[in-house]
Tab-separated table of C-alpha atoms in Angstrom:
chain	number	residue	atom	x	y	z
A	100	ASP	CA	11.415	55.034	45.680
A	101	THR	CA	13.213	53.854	42.891
A	102	GLU	CA	10.846	54.141	40.262
A	103	VAL	CA	10.471	56.377	37.351
A	104	THR	CA	6.792	56.335	36.054
A	105	GLN	CA	5.552	57.218	32.835
A	106	THR	CA	1.804	57.889	31.635
A	107	PRO	CA	-0.032	56.614	29.654
A	108	LYS	CA	1.093	53.354	29.065
A	109	HIS	CA	-0.423	53.027	25.648
A	110	LEU	CA	-1.481	56.181	23.471
A	111	VAL	CA	-3.125	56.145	20.261
A	112	MET	CA	-3.545	59.582	18.453
A	113	GLY	CA	-4.516	60.910	15.147
A	114	MET	CA	-2.203	63.094	13.127
A	115	THR	CA	-4.102	66.258	14.130
A	116	ASN	CA	-4.278	65.424	17.703
A	117	LYS	CA	-2.460	67.138	20.634
A	118	LYS	CA	-1.357	65.014	23.407
A	119	SER	CA	1.293	64.771	26.179
A	120	LEU	CA	3.688	62.204	27.457
A	121	LYS	CA	4.064	62.545	31.114
A	122	CYS	CA	7.160	61.124	33.247
A	123	GLU	CA	7.696	61.506	37.110
A	124	GLN	CA	10.504	60.292	39.486
A	125	HIS	CA	11.178	61.127	43.178
A	126	MET	CA	14.728	60.107	43.558
A	127	GLY	CA	15.901	63.453	43.464
A	128	HIS	CA	17.839	63.168	40.018
A	129	ARG	CA	18.770	66.123	38.279
A	130	ALA	CA	19.106	64.504	34.531
A	131	MET	CA	16.089	63.413	32.708
A	132	TYR	CA	15.915	61.857	29.505
A	133	TRP	CA	13.211	61.216	26.499
A	134	TYR	CA	14.378	58.318	24.397
A	135	LYS	CA	12.471	57.092	21.254
A	136	GLN	CA	12.611	53.037	20.441
A	137	LYS	CA	11.356	51.498	17.175
A	138	ALA	CA	10.894	47.914	17.058
A	139	LYS	CA	14.268	45.848	17.342
A	140	LYS	CA	16.314	48.881	17.540
A	141	PRO	CA	18.137	50.536	20.471
A	142	PRO	CA	16.967	53.511	22.102
A	143	GLU	CA	17.541	56.716	20.462
A	144	LEU	CA	18.184	59.726	22.578
A	145	MET	CA	15.804	62.954	21.911
A	146	PHE	CA	16.317	65.321	24.569
A	147	VAL	CA	18.188	65.648	27.990
A	148	TYR	CA	17.541	67.745	30.739
A	149	SER	CA	20.273	68.583	33.430
A	150	TYR	CA	18.759	70.951	36.576
A	151	GLU	CA	15.539	71.504	34.559
A	152	LYS	CA	17.368	73.139	31.758
A	153	LEU	CA	17.114	71.443	28.254
A	154	SER	CA	21.014	70.701	27.643
A	155	ILE	CA	20.985	68.372	24.820
A	156	ASN	CA	18.433	68.460	21.678
A	157	GLU	CA	19.219	65.816	19.093
A	158	SER	CA	17.722	67.945	16.412
A	159	VAL	CA	14.432	66.313	16.988
A	160	PRO	CA	11.434	67.825	14.998
A	161	SER	CA	9.526	70.340	16.547
A	162	ARG	CA	6.477	68.284	16.519
A	163	PHE	CA	7.953	67.005	19.737
A	164	SER	CA	7.960	69.648	22.637
A	165	PRO	CA	9.826	68.704	25.786
A	166	GLU	CA	8.851	70.501	29.044
A	167	CYS	CA	10.507	70.325	32.520
A	168	PRO	CA	8.067	71.833	34.619
A	169	ASN	CA	10.215	70.981	37.983
A	170	SER	CA	12.811	68.443	38.916
A	171	SER	CA	10.436	65.573	39.431
A	172	LEU	CA	8.501	66.092	36.035
A	173	LEU	CA	9.125	65.827	32.642
A	174	ASN	CA	6.631	66.107	29.915
A	175	LEU	CA	6.679	65.498	25.893
A	176	HIS	CA	4.123	67.568	24.147
A	177	LEU	CA	3.175	65.963	21.021
A	178	HIS	CA	1.715	67.641	17.681
A	179	ALA	CA	0.821	66.940	13.966
A	180	LEU	CA	2.666	63.689	14.249
A	181	GLN	CA	3.197	61.145	11.512
A	182	PRO	CA	2.434	57.395	11.357
A	183	GLU	CA	6.433	57.089	11.647
A	184	ASP	CA	6.561	58.718	14.730
A	185	SER	CA	4.801	55.448	16.184
A	186	ALA	CA	7.284	53.833	18.519
A	187	LEU	CA	7.981	53.251	22.240
A	188	TYR	CA	8.859	56.363	24.040
A	189	LEU	CA	11.004	56.069	27.425
A	190	CYS	CA	11.922	58.255	29.953
A	191	ALA	CA	14.889	58.232	32.079
A	192	SER	CA	16.613	59.818	35.181
A	193	SER	CA	19.929	59.937	36.661
A	194	PRO	CA	21.910	61.408	39.495
A	195	TYR	CA	24.978	63.846	39.270
A	196	PRO	CA	24.621	65.375	35.838
A	197	GLY	CA	27.771	66.984	33.937
A	198	THR	CA	29.988	65.654	36.201
A	199	ALA	CA	32.402	62.318	36.057
A	200	ASP	CA	30.340	60.984	39.302
A	201	HIS	CA	27.710	60.411	36.903
A	202	THR	CA	26.024	57.101	37.372
A	203	GLU	CA	23.672	54.749	35.822
A	204	ALA	CA	20.110	55.913	34.281
A	205	PHE	CA	16.584	54.541	35.824
A	206	PHE	CA	14.168	53.984	33.036
A	207	GLY	CA	10.183	54.078	32.886
A	208	GLN	CA	8.369	51.213	31.282
A	209	GLY	CA	7.579	53.465	28.153
A	210	THR	CA	4.864	54.909	26.544
A	211	ARG	CA	3.878	52.829	23.190
A	212	LEU	CA	2.509	55.521	20.720
A	213	THR	CA	0.696	54.368	17.770
A	214	VAL	CA	-0.191	57.634	15.249
A	215	VAL	CA	-3.158	56.735	12.768
B	86	SER	CA	23.002	58.789	16.551
B	87	GLN	CA	24.340	55.384	17.720
B	88	GLN	CA	27.829	55.213	19.352
B	89	GLY	CA	28.025	51.733	19.721
B	90	GLU	CA	28.027	48.575	17.513
B	91	GLU	CA	27.394	45.292	19.362
B	92	ASP	CA	28.146	41.760	18.355
B	93	PRO	CA	26.831	39.082	17.638
B	94	GLN	CA	23.594	40.766	16.953
B	95	ALA	CA	21.816	37.626	18.094
B	96	LEU	CA	22.947	34.657	20.359
B	97	SER	CA	21.161	31.331	21.228
B	98	ILE	CA	22.793	29.180	23.884
B	99	GLN	CA	22.189	26.490	25.985
B	100	GLU	CA	21.062	27.006	30.080
B	101	GLY	CA	24.534	26.645	31.779
B	102	GLU	CA	26.530	27.943	29.112
B	103	ASN	CA	28.394	31.528	28.975
B	104	ALA	CA	27.343	34.137	26.953
B	105	THR	CA	29.582	37.020	25.726
B	106	MET	CA	28.751	40.242	23.925
B	107	ASN	CA	30.874	42.488	22.486
B	108	CYS	CA	30.376	46.564	22.374
B	109	SER	CA	32.529	48.992	20.251
B	110	TYR	CA	32.400	52.629	20.393
B	111	LYS	CA	33.626	55.702	18.641
B	112	THR	CA	34.276	58.510	21.073
B	113	SER	CA	35.730	59.408	24.674
B	114	ILE	CA	33.443	58.241	27.011
B	115	ASN	CA	33.134	58.966	31.073
B	116	ASN	CA	31.762	55.607	31.641
B	117	LEU	CA	30.194	52.474	29.811
B	118	GLN	CA	27.127	50.902	31.022
B	119	TRP	CA	25.169	47.638	30.226
B	120	TYR	CA	21.376	47.447	30.182
B	121	ARG	CA	19.015	44.452	29.702
B	122	GLN	CA	15.407	44.919	28.045
B	123	ASN	CA	12.708	42.466	28.117
B	124	SER	CA	10.086	42.385	25.284
B	125	GLY	CA	10.315	45.908	24.314
B	126	ARG	CA	9.438	47.635	27.939
B	127	GLY	CA	11.745	49.574	30.050
B	128	LEU	CA	15.466	49.088	30.358
B	129	VAL	CA	17.131	47.797	33.318
B	130	HIS	CA	20.712	48.657	34.306
B	131	LEU	CA	23.130	45.836	34.885
B	132	ILE	CA	26.778	47.324	35.333
B	133	LEU	CA	28.618	50.552	35.205
B	134	ILE	CA	32.419	50.610	34.486
B	135	ARG	CA	34.208	53.773	34.647
B	136	SER	CA	36.656	55.042	31.916
B	137	ASN	CA	39.562	54.205	34.306
B	138	GLU	CA	38.631	50.651	35.343
B	139	ARG	CA	39.372	47.698	32.955
B	140	GLU	CA	37.308	44.869	34.942
B	141	LYS	CA	34.182	44.599	37.156
B	142	HIS	CA	32.151	41.945	38.518
B	143	SER	CA	28.871	41.649	39.673
B	144	GLY	CA	27.158	38.417	40.520
B	145	ARG	CA	27.201	36.442	37.139
B	146	LEU	CA	28.198	39.247	35.295
B	147	ARG	CA	31.500	40.343	34.317
B	148	VAL	CA	32.590	43.390	32.128
B	149	THR	CA	35.716	44.698	30.372
B	150	LEU	CA	36.627	47.532	29.024
B	151	ASP	CA	39.625	48.595	26.710
B	152	THR	CA	39.769	52.309	26.060
B	153	SER	CA	42.704	52.248	23.682
B	154	LYS	CA	40.494	49.783	21.363
B	155	LYS	CA	37.097	51.534	22.418
B	156	SER	CA	35.587	48.257	22.884
B	157	SER	CA	33.892	46.536	25.934
B	158	SER	CA	32.613	43.196	26.682
B	159	LEU	CA	29.957	41.494	28.571
B	160	LEU	CA	30.352	38.011	30.225
B	161	ILE	CA	27.099	36.316	31.739
B	162	THR	CA	28.073	33.074	33.397
B	163	ALA	CA	25.907	30.132	33.933
B	164	SER	CA	22.929	31.420	32.004
B	165	ARG	CA	19.494	30.760	32.734
B	166	ALA	CA	16.373	30.771	30.679
B	167	ALA	CA	15.344	33.931	32.705
B	168	ASP	CA	18.305	35.636	30.954
B	169	THR	CA	16.713	35.723	27.561
B	170	ALA	CA	16.470	39.271	26.911
B	171	SER	CA	18.165	42.315	24.760
B	172	TYR	CA	21.222	43.524	25.790
B	173	PHE	CA	22.637	47.038	25.069
B	174	CYS	CA	25.660	48.652	25.987
B	175	ALA	CA	25.502	52.632	26.291
B	176	THR	CA	28.332	55.029	26.787
B	177	ASP	CA	27.999	57.920	28.994
B	178	ALA	CA	29.762	61.249	27.730
B	179	ILE	CA	29.500	64.584	29.232
B	180	THR	CA	28.711	67.286	26.781
B	181	GLY	CA	27.272	70.825	27.016
B	182	GLY	CA	26.464	70.546	30.839
B	183	GLY	CA	24.851	66.995	30.535
B	184	ASN	CA	25.229	63.773	30.098
B	185	LYS	CA	24.713	62.105	26.648
B	186	LEU	CA	23.817	58.305	27.256
B	187	THR	CA	24.068	56.611	23.890
B	188	PHE	CA	22.895	52.951	23.281
B	189	GLY	CA	24.774	50.536	20.675
B	190	THR	CA	22.918	48.215	18.589
B	191	GLY	CA	22.070	45.467	21.006
B	192	THR	CA	22.637	41.584	21.182
B	193	GLN	CA	19.154	39.533	21.218
B	194	LEU	CA	20.226	36.710	23.823
B	195	LYS	CA	18.075	33.347	23.837
B	196	VAL	CA	18.608	31.002	26.514
B	197	GLU	CA	17.153	27.320	25.553
B	198	LEU	CA	16.189	24.784	28.590
């Protein structure tokens, strides 16, 4: 199984809502990532988990809250978002974090989020 | 923050021609990777080149890396209409116990019949 599965595929939420994005992989990868991508722009790194611990936070606003319950799951909790947070949110995983043997990342298909 | 700048931003070629994309980056890297993205969905890994390698091939893909110039290039030979997509370079750097995979600005490739 070489898939990273993201749910939901599409999400529309109001600025006062609380929602969560989910990501799952069963490749035994110990690094998991959240990226945000606006139209016609490259993915921007938000968070990195290595061995279930948050290792990188790219100064993301606190209305985005990541969680890694176990080595296969990654969540992104959303609260009080703004319309400018509308974007494609991508999850990825990769093996051998923190080492020179680190290889490619496998990406999910993303969740297209619209904040109204 | 974006690590790499890519050029050209957009490239339009005829089927059968070769396509070359360039990537420049700013900091030390563990490896450099190239990804493809269709229609704003998930990214697909194409090829990885480590910092101690200079050239690598995979099928119709050829990637070069010049760490002294902090630059890389991706060549797609004998392009096909199905190669139409956005292509991104990504630098991998080890930091704070994790790997930071940072994407360049991307090249939109259009291959016409």
